[in-house]
Tab-separated table of C-alpha atoms and ligand atoms in Angstrom:
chain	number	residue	atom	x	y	z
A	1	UNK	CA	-152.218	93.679	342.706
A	2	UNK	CA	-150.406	96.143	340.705
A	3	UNK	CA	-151.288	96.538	336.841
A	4	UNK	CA	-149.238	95.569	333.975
A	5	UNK	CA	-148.511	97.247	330.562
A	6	UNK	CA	-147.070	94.889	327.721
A	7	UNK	CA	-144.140	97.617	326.143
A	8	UNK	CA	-142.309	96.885	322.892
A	9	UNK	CA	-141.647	93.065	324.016
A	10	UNK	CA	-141.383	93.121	328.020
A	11	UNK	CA	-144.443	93.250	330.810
A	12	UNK	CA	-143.777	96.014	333.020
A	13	UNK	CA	-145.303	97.504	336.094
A	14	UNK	CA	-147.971	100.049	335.110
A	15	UNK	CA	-146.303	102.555	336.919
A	16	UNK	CA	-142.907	102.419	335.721
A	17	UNK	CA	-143.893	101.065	331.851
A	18	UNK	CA	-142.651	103.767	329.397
A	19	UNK	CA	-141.640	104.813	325.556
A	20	UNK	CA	-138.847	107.038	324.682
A	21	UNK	CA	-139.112	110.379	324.606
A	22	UNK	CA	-138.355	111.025	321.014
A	23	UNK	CA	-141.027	108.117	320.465
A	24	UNK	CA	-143.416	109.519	317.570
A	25	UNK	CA	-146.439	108.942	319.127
A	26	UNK	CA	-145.313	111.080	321.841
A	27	UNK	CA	-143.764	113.844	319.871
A	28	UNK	CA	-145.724	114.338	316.291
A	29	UNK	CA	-148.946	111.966	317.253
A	30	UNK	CA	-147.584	109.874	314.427
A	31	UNK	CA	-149.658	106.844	316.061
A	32	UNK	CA	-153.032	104.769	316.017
A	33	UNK	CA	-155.023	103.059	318.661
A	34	UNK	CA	-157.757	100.567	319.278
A	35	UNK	CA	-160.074	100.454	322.368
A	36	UNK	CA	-161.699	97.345	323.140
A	37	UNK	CA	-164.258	96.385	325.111
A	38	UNK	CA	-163.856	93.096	327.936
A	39	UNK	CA	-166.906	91.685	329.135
A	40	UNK	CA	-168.164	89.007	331.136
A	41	UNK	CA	-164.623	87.443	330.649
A	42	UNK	CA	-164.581	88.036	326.558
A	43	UNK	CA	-163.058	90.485	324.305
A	44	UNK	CA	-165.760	92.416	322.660
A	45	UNK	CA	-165.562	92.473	318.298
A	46	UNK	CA	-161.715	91.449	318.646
A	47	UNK	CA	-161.963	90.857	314.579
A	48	UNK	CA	-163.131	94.235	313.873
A	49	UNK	CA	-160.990	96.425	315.875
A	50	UNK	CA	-158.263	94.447	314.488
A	51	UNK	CA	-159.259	95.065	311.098
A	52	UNK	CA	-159.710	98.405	311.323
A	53	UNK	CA	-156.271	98.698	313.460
A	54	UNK	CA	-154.873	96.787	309.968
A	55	UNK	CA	-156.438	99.962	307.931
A	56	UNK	CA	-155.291	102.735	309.886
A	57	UNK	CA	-151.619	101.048	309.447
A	58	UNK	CA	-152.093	100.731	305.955
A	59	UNK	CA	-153.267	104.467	305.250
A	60	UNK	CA	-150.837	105.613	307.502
A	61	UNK	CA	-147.826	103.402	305.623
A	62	UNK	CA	-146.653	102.027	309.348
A	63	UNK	CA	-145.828	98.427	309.595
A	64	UNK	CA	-147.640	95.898	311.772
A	65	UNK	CA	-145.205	95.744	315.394
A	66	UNK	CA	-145.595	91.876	315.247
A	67	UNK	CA	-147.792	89.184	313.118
A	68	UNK	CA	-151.984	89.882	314.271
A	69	UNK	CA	-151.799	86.066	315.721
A	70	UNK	CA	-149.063	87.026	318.374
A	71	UNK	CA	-150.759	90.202	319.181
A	72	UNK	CA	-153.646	88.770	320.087
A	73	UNK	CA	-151.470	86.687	322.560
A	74	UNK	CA	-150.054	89.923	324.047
A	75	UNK	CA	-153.857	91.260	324.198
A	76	UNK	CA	-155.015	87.901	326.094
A	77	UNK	CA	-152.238	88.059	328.357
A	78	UNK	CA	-152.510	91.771	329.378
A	79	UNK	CA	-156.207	91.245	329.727
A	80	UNK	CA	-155.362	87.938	332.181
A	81	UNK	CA	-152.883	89.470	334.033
A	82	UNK	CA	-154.785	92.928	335.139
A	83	UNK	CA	-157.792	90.261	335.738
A	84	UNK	CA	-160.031	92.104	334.144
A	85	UNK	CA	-163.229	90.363	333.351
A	86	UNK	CA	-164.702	94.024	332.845
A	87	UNK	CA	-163.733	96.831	331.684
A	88	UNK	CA	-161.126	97.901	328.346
A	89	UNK	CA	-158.305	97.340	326.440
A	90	UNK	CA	-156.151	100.073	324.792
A	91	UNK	CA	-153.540	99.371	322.496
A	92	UNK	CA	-151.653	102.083	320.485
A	93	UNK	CA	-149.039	101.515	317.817
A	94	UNK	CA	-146.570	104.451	316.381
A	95	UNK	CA	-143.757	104.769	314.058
A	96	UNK	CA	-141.113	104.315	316.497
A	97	UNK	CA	-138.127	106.331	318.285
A	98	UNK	CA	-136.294	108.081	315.890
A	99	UNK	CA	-134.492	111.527	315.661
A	100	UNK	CA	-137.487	114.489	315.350
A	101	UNK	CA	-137.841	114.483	311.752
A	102	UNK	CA	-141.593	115.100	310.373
A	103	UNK	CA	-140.308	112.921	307.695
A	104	UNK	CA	-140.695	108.972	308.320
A	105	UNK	CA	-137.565	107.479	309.951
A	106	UNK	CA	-135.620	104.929	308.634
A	107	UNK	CA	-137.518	101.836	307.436
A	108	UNK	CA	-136.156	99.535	309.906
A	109	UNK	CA	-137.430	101.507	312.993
A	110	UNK	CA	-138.705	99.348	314.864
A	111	UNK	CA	-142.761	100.447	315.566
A	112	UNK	CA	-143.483	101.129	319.161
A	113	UNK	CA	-146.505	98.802	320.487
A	114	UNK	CA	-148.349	99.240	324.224
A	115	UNK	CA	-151.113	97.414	325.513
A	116	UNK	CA	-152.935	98.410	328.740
A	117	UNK	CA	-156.095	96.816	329.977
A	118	UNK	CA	-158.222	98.215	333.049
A	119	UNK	CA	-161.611	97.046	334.929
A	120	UNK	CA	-164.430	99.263	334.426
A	121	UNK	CA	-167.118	99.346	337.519
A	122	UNK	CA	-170.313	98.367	335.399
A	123	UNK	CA	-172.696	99.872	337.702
A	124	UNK	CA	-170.999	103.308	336.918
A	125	UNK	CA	-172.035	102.403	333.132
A	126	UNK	CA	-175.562	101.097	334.370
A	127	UNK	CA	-176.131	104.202	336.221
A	128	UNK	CA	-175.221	106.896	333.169
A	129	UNK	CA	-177.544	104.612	331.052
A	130	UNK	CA	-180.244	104.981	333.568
A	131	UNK	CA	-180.282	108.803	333.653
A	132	UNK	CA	-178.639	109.291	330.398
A	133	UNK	CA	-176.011	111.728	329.388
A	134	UNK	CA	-176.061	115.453	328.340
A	135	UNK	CA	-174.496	116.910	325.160
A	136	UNK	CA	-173.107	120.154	323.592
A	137	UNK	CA	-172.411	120.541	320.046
A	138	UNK	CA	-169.357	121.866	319.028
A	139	UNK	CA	-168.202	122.637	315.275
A	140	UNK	CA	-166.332	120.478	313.316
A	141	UNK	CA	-162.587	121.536	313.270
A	142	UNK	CA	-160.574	118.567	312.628
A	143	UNK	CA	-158.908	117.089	309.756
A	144	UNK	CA	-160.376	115.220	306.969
A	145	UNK	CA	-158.933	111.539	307.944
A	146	UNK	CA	-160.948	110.925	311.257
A	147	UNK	CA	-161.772	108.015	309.696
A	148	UNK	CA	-158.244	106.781	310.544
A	149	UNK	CA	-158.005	106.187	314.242
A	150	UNK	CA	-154.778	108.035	315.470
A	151	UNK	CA	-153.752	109.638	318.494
A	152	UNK	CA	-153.798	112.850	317.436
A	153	UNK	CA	-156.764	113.918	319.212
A	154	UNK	CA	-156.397	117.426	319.809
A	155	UNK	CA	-160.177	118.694	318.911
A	156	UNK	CA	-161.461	115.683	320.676
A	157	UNK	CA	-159.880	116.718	324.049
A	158	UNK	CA	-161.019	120.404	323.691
A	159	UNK	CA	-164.228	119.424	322.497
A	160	UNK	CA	-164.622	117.066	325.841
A	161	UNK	CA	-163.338	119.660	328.101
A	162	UNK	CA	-165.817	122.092	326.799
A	163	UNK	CA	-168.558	119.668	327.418
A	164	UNK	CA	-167.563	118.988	330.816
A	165	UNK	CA	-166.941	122.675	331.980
A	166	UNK	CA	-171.210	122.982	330.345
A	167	UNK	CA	-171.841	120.007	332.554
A	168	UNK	CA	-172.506	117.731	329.811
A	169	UNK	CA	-170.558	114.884	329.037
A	170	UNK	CA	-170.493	114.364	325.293
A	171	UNK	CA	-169.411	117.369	322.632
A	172	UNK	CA	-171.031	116.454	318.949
A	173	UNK	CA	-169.097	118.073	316.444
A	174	UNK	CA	-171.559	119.248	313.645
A	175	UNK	CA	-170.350	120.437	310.039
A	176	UNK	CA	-170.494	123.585	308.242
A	177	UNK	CA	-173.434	122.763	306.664
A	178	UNK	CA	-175.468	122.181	310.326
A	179	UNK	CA	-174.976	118.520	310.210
A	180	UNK	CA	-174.242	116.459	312.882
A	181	UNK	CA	-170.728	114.267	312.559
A	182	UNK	CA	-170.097	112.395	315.639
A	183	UNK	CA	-169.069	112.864	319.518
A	184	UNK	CA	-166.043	112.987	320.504
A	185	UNK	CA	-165.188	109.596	321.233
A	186	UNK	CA	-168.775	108.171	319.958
A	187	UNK	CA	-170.907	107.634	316.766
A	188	UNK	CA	-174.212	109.474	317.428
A	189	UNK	CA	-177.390	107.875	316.497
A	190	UNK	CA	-181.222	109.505	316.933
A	191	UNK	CA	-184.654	107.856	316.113
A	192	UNK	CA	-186.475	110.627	314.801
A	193	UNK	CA	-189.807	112.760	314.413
A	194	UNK	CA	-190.435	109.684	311.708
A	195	UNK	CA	-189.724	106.855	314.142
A	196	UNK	CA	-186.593	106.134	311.804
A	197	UNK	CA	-183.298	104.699	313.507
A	198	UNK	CA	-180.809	107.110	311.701
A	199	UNK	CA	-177.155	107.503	311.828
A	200	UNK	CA	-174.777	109.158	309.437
A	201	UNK	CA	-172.866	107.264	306.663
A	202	UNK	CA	-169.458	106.571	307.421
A	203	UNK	CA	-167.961	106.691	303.915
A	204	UNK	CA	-165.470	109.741	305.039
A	205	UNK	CA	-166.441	112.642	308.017
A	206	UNK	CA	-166.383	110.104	310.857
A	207	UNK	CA	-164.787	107.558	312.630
A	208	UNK	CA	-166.743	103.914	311.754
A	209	UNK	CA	-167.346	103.005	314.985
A	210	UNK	CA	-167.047	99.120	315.640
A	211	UNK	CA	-170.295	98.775	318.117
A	212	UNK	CA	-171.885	100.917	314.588
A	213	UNK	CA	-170.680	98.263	312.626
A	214	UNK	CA	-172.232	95.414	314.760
A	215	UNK	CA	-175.258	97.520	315.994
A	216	UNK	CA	-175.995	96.669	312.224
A	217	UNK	CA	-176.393	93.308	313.318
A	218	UNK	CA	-177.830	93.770	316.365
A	219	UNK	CA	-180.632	95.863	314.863
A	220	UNK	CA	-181.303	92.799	311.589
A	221	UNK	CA	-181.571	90.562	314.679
A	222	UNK	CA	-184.404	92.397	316.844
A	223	UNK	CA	-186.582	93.584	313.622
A	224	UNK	CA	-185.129	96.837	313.645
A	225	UNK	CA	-184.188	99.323	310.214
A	226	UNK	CA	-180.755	101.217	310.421
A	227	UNK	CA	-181.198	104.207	307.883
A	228	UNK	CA	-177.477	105.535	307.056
A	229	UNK	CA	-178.810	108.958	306.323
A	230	UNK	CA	-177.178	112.911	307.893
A	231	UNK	CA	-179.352	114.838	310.066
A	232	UNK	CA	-179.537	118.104	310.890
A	233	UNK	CA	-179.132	119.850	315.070
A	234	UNK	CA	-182.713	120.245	314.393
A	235	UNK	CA	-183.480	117.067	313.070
A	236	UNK	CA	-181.760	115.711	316.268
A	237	UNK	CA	-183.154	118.143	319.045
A	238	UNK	CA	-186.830	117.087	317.711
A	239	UNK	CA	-186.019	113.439	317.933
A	240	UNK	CA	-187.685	110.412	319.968
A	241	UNK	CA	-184.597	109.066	321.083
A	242	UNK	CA	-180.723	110.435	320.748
A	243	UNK	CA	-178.040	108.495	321.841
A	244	UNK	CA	-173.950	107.510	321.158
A	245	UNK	CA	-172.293	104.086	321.160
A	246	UNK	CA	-168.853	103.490	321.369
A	247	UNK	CA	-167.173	100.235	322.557
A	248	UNK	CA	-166.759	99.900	326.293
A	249	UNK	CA	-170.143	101.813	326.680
A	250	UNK	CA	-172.065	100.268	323.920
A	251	UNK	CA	-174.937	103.141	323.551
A	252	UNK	CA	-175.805	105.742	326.209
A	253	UNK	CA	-179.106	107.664	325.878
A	254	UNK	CA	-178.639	111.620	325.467
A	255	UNK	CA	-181.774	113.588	327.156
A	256	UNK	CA	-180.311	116.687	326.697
A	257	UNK	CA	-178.547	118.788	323.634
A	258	UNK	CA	-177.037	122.119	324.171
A	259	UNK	CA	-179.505	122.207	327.609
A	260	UNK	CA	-182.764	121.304	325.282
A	261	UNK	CA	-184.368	118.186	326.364
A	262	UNK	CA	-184.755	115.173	324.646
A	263	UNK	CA	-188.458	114.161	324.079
A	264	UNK	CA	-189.654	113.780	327.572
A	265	UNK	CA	-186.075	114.041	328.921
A	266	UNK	CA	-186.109	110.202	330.030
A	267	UNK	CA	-184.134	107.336	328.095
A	268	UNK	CA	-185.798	105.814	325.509
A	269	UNK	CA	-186.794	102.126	324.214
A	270	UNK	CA	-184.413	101.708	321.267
A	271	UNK	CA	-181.298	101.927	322.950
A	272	UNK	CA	-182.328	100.023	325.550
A	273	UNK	CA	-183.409	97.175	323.161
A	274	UNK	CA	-179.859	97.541	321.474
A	275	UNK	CA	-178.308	97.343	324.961
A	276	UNK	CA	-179.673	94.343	325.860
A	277	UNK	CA	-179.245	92.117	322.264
A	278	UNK	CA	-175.950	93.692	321.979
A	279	UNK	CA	-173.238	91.002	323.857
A	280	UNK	CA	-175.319	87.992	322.921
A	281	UNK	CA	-174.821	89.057	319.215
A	282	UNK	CA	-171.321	90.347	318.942
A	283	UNK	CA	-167.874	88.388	318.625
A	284	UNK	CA	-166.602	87.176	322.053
A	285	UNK	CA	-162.897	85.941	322.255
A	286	UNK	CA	-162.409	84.482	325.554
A	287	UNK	CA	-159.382	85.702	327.435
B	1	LIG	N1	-163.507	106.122	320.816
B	1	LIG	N2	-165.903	108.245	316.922
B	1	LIG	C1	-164.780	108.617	317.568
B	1	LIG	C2	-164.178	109.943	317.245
B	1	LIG	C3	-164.213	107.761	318.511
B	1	LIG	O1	-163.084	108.128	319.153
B	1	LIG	C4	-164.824	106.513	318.807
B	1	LIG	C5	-164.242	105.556	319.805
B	1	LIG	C6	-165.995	106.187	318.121
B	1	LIG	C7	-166.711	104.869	318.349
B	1	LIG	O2	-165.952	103.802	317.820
B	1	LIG	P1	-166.029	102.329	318.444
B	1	LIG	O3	-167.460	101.942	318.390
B	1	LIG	O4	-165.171	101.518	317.550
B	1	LIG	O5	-165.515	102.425	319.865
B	1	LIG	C8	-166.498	107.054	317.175
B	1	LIG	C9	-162.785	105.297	321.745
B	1	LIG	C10	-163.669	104.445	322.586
B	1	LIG	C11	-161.831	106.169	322.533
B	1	LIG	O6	-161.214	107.029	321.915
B	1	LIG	O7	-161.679	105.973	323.729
């Protein structure tokens, strides 16, 4: 079975599906995304990625590509026709084709939409969340609107190499002021000395994750406190439990931080317990 991409109206073969090459996203990263997790047959917090798709639009002054209702359509039927009951859907929106200009293009450019969808083997996931993942930190060098999620992702990819080439497979960036922002691609979350569930606030600095948003539910519904609160590298190599959520993986235990283990290098109970409440309390869509 060959995979399908949904392209500015049309379902094309993967392979062949493409934008133009003076397409914004592709040139200036003049773009946002969503990543969204599929399981069990269900789209994972559909509402809130959508939201927060509707905000990065909005601060970015680029126009919806069709009305939300008949996006979610295109989502569903992506998602059915790759049959993927698990795994991920990406969708990215940009300003269009136009001329290079760095300023915006005419107002009736049309915005360029793609979805893709793809299976992801879940014992892959269960494994890494048996063992747990390593981390380096890295600092902070990107601009000051990662709370928008665009495509320009520059830092992100040379922060994830650099993990990789240390053997690890997240990169936290941390701030000036030694405090600890988020991974690459993930929120980052530790239960420290105090047996407190921290994360950092997500007024501006980072990305607010989705699975952060609903691990606030998820936490109110097993008896468990979510302190928004920074912390320091220290503050997070001296911790019970470290570990990252983003959608698709939901949380993955860190047992390692610039080679330093983790408490007793194993994962701990916390994420576990968030692991297993989290699909029974999030939004499911069914495909
Ligand atoms: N990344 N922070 C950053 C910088 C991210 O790129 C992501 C998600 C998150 C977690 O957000 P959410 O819980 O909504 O997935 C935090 C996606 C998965 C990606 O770029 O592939």
């Amino acid at each position: 079975m060959s995979r399908i991409a949904y392209v500015n109206g049309a379902y094309q073969r993967h392979t062949e599906a493409a934008v133009h090459i003076e397409d914004r996203g592709f040139q200036l990263a003049d773009g946002v995304y969503e990543v969204c997790e599929i399981r069990h047959g269900f789209i994972v917090d559909l509402t809130r990625h959508l939201d927060r798709l509707d905000r990065s639009l909005r601060e970015l002054r680029m126009a919806w590509p069709m009305t939300r209702s008949a996006l979610i359509l295109v989502i569903r039927e992506v998602v059915r026709r790759n049959r993927v009951r698990n795994g991920m859907f990406y969708l990215q929106v940009t300003r269009g084709a136009a001329r290079r200009d760095h300023v915006f293009p005419a107002a009736d450019t049309p915005s360029t939409i793609v979805v893709t969808a793809k299976r992801i083997d879940a014992s892959a996931i269960a494994k890494k969340n048996a063992a747990g993942i390593r981390a380096i930190t890295v600092p902070e060098n990107r601009w000051d609107r990662v709370d928008i999620k665009s495509v320009g992702l520059l830092p992100n990819v040379l922060a994830r190499q650099a993990a990789k080439e240390e053997g690890a497979q997240e990169a936290i960036f941390v701030d000036r002021d030694g405090t600890v922002k988020e991974g690459a691609a993930t929120n980052v979350w530790i239960v420290d000395k105090e047996g407190r569930l921290r994360t950092r606030h997500a007024e501006y600095g980072i990305l607010r994750g989705i699975t952060r948003t609903t691990l606030k539910d998820v936490t109110a519904a097993i008896g468990l406190e979510i302190v928004e609160e920074a912390f320091s590298v220290e503050d997070m190599l001296e911790a019970r439990e470290v570990f990252i959520t983003a959608a698709t993986s939901i949380c993955f235990p860190v047992v390692a931080v610039n080679g330093k283990t983790i408490a007793n290098g194993h994962p701990g109970s916390v994420s576990q317990k968030i692991r297993e409440a989290f699909f029974d309390i999030a939004e499911k869509t069914a495909i």
